[in-house]
XYZ file of C-alpha atoms in Angstrom:
421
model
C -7.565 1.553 16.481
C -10.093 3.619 18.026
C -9.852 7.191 17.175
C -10.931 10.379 19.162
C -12.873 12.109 16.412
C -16.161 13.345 16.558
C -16.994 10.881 13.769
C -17.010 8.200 16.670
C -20.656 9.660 17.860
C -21.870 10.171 13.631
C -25.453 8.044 14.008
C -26.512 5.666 11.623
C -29.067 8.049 8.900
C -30.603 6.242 6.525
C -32.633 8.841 5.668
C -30.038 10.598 3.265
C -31.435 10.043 0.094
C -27.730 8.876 -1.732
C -27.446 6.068 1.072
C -31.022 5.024 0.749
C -30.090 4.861 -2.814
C -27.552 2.309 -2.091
C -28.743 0.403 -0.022
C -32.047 -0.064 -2.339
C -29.466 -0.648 -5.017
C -27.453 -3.344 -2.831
C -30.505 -4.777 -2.195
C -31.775 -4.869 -5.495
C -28.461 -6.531 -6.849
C -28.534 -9.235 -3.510
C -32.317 -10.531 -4.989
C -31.537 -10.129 -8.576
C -28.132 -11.993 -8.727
C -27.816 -15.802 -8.056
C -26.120 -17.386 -5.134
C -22.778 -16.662 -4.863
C -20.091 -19.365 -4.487
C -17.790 -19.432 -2.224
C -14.366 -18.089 -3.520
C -12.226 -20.482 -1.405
C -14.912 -23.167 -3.184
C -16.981 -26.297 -1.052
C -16.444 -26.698 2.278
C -13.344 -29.044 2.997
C -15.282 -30.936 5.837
C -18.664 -32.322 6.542
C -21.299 -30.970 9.364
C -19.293 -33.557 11.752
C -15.582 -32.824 11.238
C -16.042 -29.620 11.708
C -17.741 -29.767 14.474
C -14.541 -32.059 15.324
C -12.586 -29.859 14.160
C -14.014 -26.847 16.335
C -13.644 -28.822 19.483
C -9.993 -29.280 18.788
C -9.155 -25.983 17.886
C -11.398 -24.547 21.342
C -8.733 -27.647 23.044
C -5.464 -26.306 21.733
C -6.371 -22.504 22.084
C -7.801 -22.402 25.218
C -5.384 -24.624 26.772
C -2.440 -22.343 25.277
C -3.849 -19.431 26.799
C -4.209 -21.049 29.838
C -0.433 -21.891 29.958
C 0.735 -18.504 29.237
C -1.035 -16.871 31.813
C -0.123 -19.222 34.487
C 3.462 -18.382 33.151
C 2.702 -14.609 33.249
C 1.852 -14.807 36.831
C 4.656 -16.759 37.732
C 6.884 -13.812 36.301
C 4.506 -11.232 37.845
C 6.417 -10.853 40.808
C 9.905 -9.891 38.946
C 7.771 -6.150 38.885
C 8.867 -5.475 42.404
C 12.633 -6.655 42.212
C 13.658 -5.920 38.772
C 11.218 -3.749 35.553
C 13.395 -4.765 33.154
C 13.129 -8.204 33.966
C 9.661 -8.382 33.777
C 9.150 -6.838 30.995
C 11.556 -9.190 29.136
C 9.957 -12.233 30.928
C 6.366 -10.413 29.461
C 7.659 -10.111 25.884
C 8.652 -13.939 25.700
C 4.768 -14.508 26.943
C 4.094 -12.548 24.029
C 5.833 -14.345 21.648
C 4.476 -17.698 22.936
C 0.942 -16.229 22.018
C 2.095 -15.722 18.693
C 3.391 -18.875 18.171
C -0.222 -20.049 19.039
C -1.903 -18.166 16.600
C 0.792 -18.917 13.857
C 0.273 -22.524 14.790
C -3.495 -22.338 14.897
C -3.213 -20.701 11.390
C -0.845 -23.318 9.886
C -3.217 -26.573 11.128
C -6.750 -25.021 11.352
C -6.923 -22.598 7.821
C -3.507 -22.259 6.208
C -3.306 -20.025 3.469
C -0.725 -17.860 1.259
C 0.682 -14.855 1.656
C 1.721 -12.708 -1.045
C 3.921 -9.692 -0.112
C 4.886 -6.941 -2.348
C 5.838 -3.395 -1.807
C 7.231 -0.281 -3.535
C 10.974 0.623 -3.771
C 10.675 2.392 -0.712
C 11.030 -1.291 1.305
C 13.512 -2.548 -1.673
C 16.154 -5.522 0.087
C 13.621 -5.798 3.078
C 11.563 -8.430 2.321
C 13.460 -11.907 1.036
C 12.579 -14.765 0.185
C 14.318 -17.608 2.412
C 15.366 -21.470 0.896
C 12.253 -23.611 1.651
C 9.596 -21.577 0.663
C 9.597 -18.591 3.799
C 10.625 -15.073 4.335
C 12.728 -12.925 5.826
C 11.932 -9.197 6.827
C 14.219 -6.789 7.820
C 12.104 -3.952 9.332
C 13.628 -1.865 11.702
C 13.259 -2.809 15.560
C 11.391 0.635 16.258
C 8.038 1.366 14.013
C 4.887 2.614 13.867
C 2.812 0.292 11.556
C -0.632 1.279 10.484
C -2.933 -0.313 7.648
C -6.613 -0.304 6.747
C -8.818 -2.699 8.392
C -10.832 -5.353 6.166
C -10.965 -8.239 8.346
C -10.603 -9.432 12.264
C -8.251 -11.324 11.446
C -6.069 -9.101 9.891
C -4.264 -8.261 12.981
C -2.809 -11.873 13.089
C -0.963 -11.551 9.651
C 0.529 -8.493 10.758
C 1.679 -10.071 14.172
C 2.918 -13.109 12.315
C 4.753 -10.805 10.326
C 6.900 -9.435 13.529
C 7.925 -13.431 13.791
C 9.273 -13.809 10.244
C 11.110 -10.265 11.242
C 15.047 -10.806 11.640
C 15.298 -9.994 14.879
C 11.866 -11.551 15.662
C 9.800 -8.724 16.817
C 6.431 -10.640 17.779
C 7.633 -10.076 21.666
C 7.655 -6.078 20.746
C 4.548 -5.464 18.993
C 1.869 -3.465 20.951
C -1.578 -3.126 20.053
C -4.665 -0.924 20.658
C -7.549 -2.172 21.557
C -11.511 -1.726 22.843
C -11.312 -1.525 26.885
C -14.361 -4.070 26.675
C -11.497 -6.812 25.157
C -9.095 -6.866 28.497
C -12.376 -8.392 30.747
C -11.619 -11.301 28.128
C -10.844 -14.542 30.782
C -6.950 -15.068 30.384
C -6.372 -13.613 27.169
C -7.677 -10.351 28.836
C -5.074 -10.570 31.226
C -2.997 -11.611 29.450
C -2.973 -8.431 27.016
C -2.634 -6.132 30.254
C 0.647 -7.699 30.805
C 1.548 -7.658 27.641
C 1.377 -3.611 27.444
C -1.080 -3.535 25.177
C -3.383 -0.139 25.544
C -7.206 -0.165 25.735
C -9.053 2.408 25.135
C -13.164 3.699 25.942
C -13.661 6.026 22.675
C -13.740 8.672 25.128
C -11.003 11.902 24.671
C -11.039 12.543 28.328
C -10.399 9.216 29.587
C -8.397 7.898 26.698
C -6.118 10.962 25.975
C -4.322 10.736 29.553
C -4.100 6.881 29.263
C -2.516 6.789 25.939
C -0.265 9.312 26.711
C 1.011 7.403 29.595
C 1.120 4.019 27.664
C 3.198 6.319 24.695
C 5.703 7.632 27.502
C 6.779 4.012 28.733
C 7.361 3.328 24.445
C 9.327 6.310 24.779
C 11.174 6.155 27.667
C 15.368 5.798 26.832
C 17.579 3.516 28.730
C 21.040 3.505 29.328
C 23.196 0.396 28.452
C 26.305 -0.928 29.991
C 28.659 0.709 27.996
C 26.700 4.020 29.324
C 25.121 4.463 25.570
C 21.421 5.388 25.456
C 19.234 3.264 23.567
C 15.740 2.691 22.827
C 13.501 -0.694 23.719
C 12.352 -2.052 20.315
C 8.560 -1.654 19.545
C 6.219 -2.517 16.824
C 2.951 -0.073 17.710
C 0.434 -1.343 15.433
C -2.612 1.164 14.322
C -5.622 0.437 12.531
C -6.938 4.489 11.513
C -10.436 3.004 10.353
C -10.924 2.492 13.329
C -12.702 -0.731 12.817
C -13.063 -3.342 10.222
C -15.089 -2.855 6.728
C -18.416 -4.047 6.864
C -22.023 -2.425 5.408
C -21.928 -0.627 8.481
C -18.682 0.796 8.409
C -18.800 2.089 4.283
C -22.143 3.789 4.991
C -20.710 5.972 7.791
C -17.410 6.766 6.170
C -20.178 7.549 3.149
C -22.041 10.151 5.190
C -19.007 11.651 7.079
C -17.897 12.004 3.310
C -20.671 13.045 2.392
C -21.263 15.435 5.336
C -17.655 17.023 4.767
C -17.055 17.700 1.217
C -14.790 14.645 0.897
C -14.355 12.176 -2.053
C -15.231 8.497 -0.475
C -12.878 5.763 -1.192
C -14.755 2.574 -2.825
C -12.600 0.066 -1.006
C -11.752 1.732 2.053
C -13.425 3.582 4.501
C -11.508 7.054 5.271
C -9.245 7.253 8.125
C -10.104 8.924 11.747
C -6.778 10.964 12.425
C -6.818 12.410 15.630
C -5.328 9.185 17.405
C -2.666 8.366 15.217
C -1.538 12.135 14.724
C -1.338 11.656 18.816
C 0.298 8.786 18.599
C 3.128 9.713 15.845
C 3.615 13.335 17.865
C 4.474 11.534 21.117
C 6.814 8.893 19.224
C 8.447 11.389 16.627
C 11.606 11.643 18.375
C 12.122 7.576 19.111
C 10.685 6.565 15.457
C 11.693 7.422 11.967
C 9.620 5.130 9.749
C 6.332 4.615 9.458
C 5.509 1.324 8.079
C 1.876 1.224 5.940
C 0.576 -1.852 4.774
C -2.251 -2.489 2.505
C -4.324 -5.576 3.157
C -6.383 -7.553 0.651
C -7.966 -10.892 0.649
C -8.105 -12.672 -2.763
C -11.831 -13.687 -2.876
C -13.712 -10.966 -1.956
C -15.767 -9.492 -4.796
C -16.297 -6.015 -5.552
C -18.571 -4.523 -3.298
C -18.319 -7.078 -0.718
C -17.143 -7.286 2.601
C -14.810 -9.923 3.657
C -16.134 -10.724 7.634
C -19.060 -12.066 5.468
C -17.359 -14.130 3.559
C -14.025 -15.442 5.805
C -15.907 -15.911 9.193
C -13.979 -17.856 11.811
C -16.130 -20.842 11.087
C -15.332 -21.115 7.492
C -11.445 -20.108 7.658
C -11.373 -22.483 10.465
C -13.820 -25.263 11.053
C -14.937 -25.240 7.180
C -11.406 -25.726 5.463
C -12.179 -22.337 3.403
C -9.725 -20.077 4.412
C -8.560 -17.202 1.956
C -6.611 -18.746 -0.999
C -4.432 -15.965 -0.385
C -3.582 -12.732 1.718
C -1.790 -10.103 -0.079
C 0.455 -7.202 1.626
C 1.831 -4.157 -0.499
C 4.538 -2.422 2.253
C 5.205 0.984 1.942
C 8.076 2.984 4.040
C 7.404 6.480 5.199
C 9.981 8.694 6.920
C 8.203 10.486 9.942
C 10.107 13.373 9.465
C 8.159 14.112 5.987
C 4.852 13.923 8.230
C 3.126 17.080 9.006
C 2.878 16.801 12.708
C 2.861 20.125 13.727
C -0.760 20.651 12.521
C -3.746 18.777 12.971
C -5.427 19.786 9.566
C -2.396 19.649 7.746
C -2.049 15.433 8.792
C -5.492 14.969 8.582
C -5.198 15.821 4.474
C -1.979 13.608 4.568
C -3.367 10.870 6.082
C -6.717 10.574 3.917
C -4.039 11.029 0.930
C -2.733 7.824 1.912
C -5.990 6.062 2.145
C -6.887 7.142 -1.496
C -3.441 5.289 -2.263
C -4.427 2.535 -0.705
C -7.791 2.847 -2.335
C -5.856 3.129 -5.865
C -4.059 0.126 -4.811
C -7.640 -2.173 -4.048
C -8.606 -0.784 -7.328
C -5.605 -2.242 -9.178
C -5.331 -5.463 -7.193
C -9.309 -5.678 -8.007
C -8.475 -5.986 -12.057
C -5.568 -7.605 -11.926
C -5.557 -10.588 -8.921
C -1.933 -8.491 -7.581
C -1.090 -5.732 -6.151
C 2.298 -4.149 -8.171
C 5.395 -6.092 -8.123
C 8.220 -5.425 -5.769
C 10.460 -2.766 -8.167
C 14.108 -4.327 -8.952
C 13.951 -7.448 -7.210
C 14.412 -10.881 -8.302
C 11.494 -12.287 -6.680
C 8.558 -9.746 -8.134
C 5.937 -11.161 -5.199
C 7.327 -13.425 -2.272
C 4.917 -16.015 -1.010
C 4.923 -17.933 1.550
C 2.304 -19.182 4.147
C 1.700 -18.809 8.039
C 4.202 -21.078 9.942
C 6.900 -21.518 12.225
C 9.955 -22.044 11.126
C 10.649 -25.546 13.312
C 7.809 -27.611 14.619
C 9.189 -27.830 18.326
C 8.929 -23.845 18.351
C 5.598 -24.502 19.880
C 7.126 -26.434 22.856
C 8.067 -22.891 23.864
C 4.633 -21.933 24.819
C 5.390 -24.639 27.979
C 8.740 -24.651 28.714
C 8.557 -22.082 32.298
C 5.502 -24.099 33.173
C 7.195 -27.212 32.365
C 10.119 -26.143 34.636
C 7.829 -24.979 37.713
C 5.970 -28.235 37.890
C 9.330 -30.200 37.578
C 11.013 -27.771 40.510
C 7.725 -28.608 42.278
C 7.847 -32.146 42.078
C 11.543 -32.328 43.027
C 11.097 -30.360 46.177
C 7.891 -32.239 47.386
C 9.753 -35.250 46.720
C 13.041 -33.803 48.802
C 10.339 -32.139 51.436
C 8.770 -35.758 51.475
C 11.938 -37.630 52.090
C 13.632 -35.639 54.636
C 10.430 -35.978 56.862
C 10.757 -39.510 56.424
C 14.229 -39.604 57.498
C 13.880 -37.329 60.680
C 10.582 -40.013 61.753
C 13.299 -42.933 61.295
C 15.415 -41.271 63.444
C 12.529 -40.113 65.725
């Protein structure tokens, strides 16, 4: 998530002499040490398939896309009769697009997912017969987890799916501004509520704020009961994914403020998230953390250079596994009424997480799931019934039938009034 810190405008100096020392050193290591093999081993496909395999992927994407955003704007007009309407009609459109993703995952570069957690998300996460899993998160959450990969925001959506009730419809995202002049999917994330942000305070304070109030915003049900839309608000504090780039700066802003610098992570930018928790505080108790890790990636590597799109993909190397540690925090421990105060707690839970990458690091795990029968549920990325997908065309399906049936009606009663002409 982008933040509104001043460490967004901290320049890249590599004239400190501790970073030019690591770099020299990371240099020194990358000529020195032999080639490194890929952890996921040889690629799975020759120079051809893949390329086969890239066209087919670019078929079945793009085409789903397409389809749910020629649904979306046949549901765009239900905004002027009926808002909570569309915004139901919206969240199905969401979930479509996350049945995409979970089925481009399954086919194109399945892969395991190991989920643990502490005791704090004990009898939440169950296995299910046939190999899947069950969550039972609460509808309303703020999630936020550290950042190594793109992709990482794909597991965390698919988790919302295997969520009893699914909550992939409710899950809301932020995101760089540049993202919504994406062709449909752009679109497509402007209807689906997701918020977009410059990295500016004055632009993106007023928008987020008014994003925040609709997440807020109470309703009143039939039997005259207030109640809450459900809502997954997803928040990456890194503010981007780990890469060379990204561990040097969070080395300098250490560096620069007195602050001990995670070796795993890079430290968290606050000021967004303590926004974002201050404005949801009274419609939210839990925050959900999650710590990601990616079995492969060697110590003092970066996965994005190792689990591309191409090789998780096109290649057949996707990660062996993806592991998730949850952990459950009750907002009302938070310290939200003071900046300084959060900002402590939340780098506190980044040298956790840190601890966490450490031990998963020496040991291939992160820490078993405390009391439980099942110590580490895996699974993999999937639906749970094949024809789940066929939801992604159903409205469009529909529309073109409707279509058909009332040319076809149009056509013959203007052949019936010429007979009789």
């Amino acid at each position: 998530m982008p933040e509104l810190t001043e460490n967004d405008g901290l320049e890249r100096n590599a004239s400190s002499p501790e970073v030019a020392a690591v770099l020299k050193s990371d240099e020194k290591r990358s000529l020195n040490s032999p080639r490194i093999v890929h952890p996921s081993g040889k690629s799975a496909h020759g120079r051809g398939m893949q390329i086969l395999r890239g066209v087919a992927l670019a078929i079945y994407f793009n085409f789903c896309c397409f389809v749910i955003a020629v649904t979306q704007f046949i549901g765009a007009p239900l905004y002027l009769f009926n808002r909570e309407w569309f915004y139901s009609y919206m969240a199905m459109t969401k979930q479509s697009f996350a049945l995409t993703i979970t089925v481009m995952t399954q086919v194109w570069g399945p892969t395991t997912i190991r989920i643990s957690g502490d005791a704090s998300v004990a009898g939440q996460i169950l296995a299910t017969p046939g190999g899947g899993v069950e969550f039972k998160f609460p509808e309303r959450l703020v999630m936020i987890a550290n950042h190594q990969i793109y992709t990482d925001w794909l597991y965390l959506w698919w988790i919302g799916y295997a969520n009893r009730p699914g909550m992939h419809g409710h899950i809301y995202i932020i995101l760089k501004e540049s993202l919504k002049y994406i062709p449909f999917i752009g679109t497509g994330m402007m209807f689906y509520g997701f918020i977009f942000m410059s990295r500016k305070m004055a632009t993106d304070q007023p928008r987020l704020a008014y994003r925040l109030n609709k997440l807020k915003k109470s309703k009143v049900g039939p039997s005259g009961k207030a109640y809450f839309d459900p809502m997954w608000l997803l928040l990456f504090p890194e503010g981007t994914n780990l890469s060379r780039n990204g561990r040097e700066k969070s080395f300098q802003w250490a560096e620069k403020n007195g602050l001990k610098d995670p070796e795993h992570v890079m430290l968290p930018r606050s000021t967004g998230t303590f926004f974002c928790l201050n404005e949801l505080k009274d419609t939210v108790e839990f925050v959900y953390d999650c710590t990601v890790a990616y079995e492969g990636v060697p110590r003092g590597k970066y996965g994005e250079e190792i689990f591309g799109l191409a090789s998780t993909y096109f290649e057949g190397r996707p990660p062996k596994s993806v592991n998730l540690y949850w952990r459950r925090l009750r907002v009302a421990d938070i310290p939200l009424n003071d900046q300084k105060e959060f900002d402590i707690w939340l780098r506190d839970q980044w040298y956790q997480k840190d601890a966490l990458m450490e031990e998963y690091l020496n040991n291939g795990r992160f820490p078993a799931l405390p009391g439980a029968k099942t110590k580490y549920v895996e699974t993999d990325v999937r639906t749970r019934y094949p024809w789940e997908v066929l939801q992604i065309f159903s409205v469009v399906g529909i529309a073109a039938l409707l279509w058909h049936n009332l040319r076809k009606a149009v056509s013959t009663i203007s052949a019936k009034a010429g007979a009789a002409v």
